[in-house]
Coordinates of C-alpha atoms in Angstrom, one line a residue:
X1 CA 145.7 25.6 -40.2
X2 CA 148.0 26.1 -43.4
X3 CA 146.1 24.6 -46.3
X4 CA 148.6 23.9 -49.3
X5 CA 148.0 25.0 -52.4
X6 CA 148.1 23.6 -55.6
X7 CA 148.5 25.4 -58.5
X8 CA 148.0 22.9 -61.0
X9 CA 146.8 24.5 -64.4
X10 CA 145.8 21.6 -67.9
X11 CA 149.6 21.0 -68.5
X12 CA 150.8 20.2 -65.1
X13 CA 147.6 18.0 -65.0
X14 CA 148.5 16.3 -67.8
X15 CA 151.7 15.5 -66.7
X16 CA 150.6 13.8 -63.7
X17 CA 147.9 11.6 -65.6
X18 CA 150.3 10.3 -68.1
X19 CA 153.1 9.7 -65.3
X20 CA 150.4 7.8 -63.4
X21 CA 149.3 5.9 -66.8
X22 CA 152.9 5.1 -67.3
X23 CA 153.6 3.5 -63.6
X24 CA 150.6 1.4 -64.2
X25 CA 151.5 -0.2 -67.3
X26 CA 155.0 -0.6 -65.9
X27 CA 153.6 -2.6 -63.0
X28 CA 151.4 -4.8 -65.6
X29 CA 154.5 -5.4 -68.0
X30 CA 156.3 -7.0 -65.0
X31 CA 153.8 -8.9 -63.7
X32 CA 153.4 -10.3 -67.6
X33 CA 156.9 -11.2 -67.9
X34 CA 158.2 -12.1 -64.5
X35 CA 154.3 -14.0 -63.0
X36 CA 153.4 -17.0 -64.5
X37 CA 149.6 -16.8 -66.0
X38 CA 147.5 -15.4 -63.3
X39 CA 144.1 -17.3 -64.4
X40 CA 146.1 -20.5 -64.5
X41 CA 145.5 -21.8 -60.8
X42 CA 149.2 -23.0 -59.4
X43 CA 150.3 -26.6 -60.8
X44 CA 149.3 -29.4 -58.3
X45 CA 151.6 -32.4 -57.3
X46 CA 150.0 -35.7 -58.8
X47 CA 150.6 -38.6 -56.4
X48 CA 150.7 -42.1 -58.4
X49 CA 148.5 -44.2 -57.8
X50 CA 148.0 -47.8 -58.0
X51 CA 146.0 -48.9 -61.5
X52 CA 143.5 -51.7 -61.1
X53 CA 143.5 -54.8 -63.1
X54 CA 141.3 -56.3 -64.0
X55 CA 141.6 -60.1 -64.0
X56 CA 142.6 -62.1 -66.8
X57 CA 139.4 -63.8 -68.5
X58 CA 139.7 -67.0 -70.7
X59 CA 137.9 -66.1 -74.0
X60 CA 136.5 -69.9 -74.1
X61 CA 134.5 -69.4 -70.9
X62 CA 133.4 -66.1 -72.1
X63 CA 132.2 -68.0 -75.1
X64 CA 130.3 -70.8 -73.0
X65 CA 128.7 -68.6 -71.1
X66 CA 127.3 -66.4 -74.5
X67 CA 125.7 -69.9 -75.5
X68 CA 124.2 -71.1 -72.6
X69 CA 122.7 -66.9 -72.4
X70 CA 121.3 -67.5 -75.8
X71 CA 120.1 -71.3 -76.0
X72 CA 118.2 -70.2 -72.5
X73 CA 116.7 -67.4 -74.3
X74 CA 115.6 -69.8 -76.9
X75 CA 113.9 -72.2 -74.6
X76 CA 112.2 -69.0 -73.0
X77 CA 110.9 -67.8 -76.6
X78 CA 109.5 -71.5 -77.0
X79 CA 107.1 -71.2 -74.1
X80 CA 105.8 -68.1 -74.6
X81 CA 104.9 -69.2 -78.3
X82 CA 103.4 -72.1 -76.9
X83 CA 101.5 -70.6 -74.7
X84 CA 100.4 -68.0 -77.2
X85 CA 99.2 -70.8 -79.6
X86 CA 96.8 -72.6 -76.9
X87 CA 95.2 -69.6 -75.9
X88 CA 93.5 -67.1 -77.9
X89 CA 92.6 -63.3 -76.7
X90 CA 90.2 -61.1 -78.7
X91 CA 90.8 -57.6 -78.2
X92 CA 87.8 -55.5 -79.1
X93 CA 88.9 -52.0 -79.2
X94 CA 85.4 -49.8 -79.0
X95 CA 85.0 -48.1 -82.4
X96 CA 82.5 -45.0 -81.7
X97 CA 82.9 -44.1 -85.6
X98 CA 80.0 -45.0 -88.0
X99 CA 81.1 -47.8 -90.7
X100 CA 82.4 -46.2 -93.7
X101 CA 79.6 -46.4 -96.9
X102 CA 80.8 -49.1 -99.6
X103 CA 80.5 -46.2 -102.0
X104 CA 83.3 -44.3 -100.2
X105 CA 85.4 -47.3 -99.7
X106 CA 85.0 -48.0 -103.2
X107 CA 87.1 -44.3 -103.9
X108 CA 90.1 -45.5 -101.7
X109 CA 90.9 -48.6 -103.9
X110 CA 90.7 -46.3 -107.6
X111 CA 93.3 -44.8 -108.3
X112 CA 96.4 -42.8 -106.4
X113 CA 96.0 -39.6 -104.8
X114 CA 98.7 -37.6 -107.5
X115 CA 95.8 -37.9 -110.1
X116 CA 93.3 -36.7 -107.4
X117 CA 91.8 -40.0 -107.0
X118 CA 92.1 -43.0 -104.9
X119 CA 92.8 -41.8 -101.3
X120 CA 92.6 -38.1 -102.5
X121 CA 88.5 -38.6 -103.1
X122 CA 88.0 -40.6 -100.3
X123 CA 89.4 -37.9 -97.8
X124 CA 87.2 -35.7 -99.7
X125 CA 84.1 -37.3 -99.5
X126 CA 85.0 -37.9 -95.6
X127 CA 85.4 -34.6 -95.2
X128 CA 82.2 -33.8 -96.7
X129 CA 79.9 -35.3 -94.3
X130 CA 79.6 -33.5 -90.7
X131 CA 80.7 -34.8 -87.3
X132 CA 76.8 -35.7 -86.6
X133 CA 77.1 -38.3 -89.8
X134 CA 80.2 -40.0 -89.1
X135 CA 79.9 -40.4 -85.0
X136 CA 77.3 -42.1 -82.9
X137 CA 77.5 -39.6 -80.2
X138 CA 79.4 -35.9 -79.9
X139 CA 83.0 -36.5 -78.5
X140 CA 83.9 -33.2 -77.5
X141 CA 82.1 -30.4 -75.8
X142 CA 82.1 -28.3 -78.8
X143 CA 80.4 -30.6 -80.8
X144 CA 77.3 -30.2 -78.2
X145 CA 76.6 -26.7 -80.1
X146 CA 74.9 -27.9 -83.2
X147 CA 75.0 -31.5 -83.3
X148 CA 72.0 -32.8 -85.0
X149 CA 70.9 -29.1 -85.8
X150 CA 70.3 -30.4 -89.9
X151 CA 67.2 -32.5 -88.3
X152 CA 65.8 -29.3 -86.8
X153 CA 66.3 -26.5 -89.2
X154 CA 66.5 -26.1 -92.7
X155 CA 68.6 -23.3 -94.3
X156 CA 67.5 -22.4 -98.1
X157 CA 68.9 -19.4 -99.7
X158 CA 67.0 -17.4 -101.7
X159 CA 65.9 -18.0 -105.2
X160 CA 66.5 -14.8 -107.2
X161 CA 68.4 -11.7 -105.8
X162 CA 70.9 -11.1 -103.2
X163 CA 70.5 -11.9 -99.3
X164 CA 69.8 -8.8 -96.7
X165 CA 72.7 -10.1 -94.6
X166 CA 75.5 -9.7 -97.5
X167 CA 74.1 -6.6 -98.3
X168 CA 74.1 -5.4 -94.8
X169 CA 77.4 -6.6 -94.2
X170 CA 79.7 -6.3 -97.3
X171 CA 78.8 -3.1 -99.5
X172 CA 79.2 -0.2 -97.3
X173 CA 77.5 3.2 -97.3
X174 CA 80.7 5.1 -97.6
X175 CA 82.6 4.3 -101.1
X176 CA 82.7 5.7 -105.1
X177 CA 79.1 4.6 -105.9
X178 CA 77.4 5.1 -102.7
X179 CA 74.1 7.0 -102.3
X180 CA 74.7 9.9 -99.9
X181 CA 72.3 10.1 -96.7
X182 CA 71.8 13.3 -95.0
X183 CA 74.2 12.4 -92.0
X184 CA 77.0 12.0 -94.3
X185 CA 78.9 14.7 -94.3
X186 CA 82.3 15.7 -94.6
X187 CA 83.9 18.1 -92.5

């Protein structure tokens, strides 16, 4: 077997990419000028086709038939206001809210809410009172924790000096003025 040889060093390699480049863009400059546009699909033959008509309408009759449409309405409108007037349904729509205190009602009807009065107050005070004041029963499960826990426990805070609880939990040991303990220690 004879194996041919190529003997092809940068510049001879470089001649062969351009004339390659070259034939390409050739080709692609043809098919621009001489191929119409290749993502247009080919033009399709339209058939003609017969247009409907529509039928020629009188605009009297049209007319007519509006008023009759509308002075059957009208009779219909009649009946059902008749029939509305000789009978009389009470809807009772079940209100599981306590009444509102004539005191707080009272704050809805002084005032307007841009001088912090009026409605402003009355949401206030409303918002004051807990869930176990304003509703018969508790309407959602999360209401089961602590509903009616005011008739059970009393919280007081202490009269003079500060709680064991904020002390524990908001000064720290570690910080400018803190007493050092014997397991502080800095490495």
């Amino acid at each position: 077997m004879s194996f041919r040889k190529f003997n092809m060093d940068t510049q001879q390699q470089n001649f062969w990419k351009e004339t390659i480049n070259k034939e390409k863009l050739l080709s692609l400059c043809w098919l621009r000028r001489y191929q119409p546009d290749p993502c247009r699909p080919p033009p399709r033959k339209r058939e003609r086709r017969k247009l409907f008509r529509l039928p020629k309408i009188e605009v009297k009759e049209e007319e007519k038939e509006k008023e009759e449409a509308e002075e059957e309405r009208k009779k219909v409108a009649a009946k059902i206001a008749e029939k509305a007037k000789n009978t009389s349904v009470t809807v009772s729509i079940p209100n599981d809210m306590r009444p509102v205190t004539p005191q707080t009602r009272a704050l809805l009807y002084d005032g307007f809410s841009k001088e912090e009065k009026g409605r402003y107050q009355y949401l206030k005070a409303r918002v004051s009172k807990g869930p176990d004041e304003k509703y018969e029963y508790p309407f959602t499960t999360s209401w089961d924790y602590g509903w009616r826990l005011g008739d059970m426990v009393k919280y007081q805070t202490p009269a003079h000096g500060r709680s064991a609880i904020i002390q524990g939990t908001f000064y720290r040991k570690n910080g400018i003025f803190a007493s050092q303990e014997a397991t502080d220690v800095v490495d």
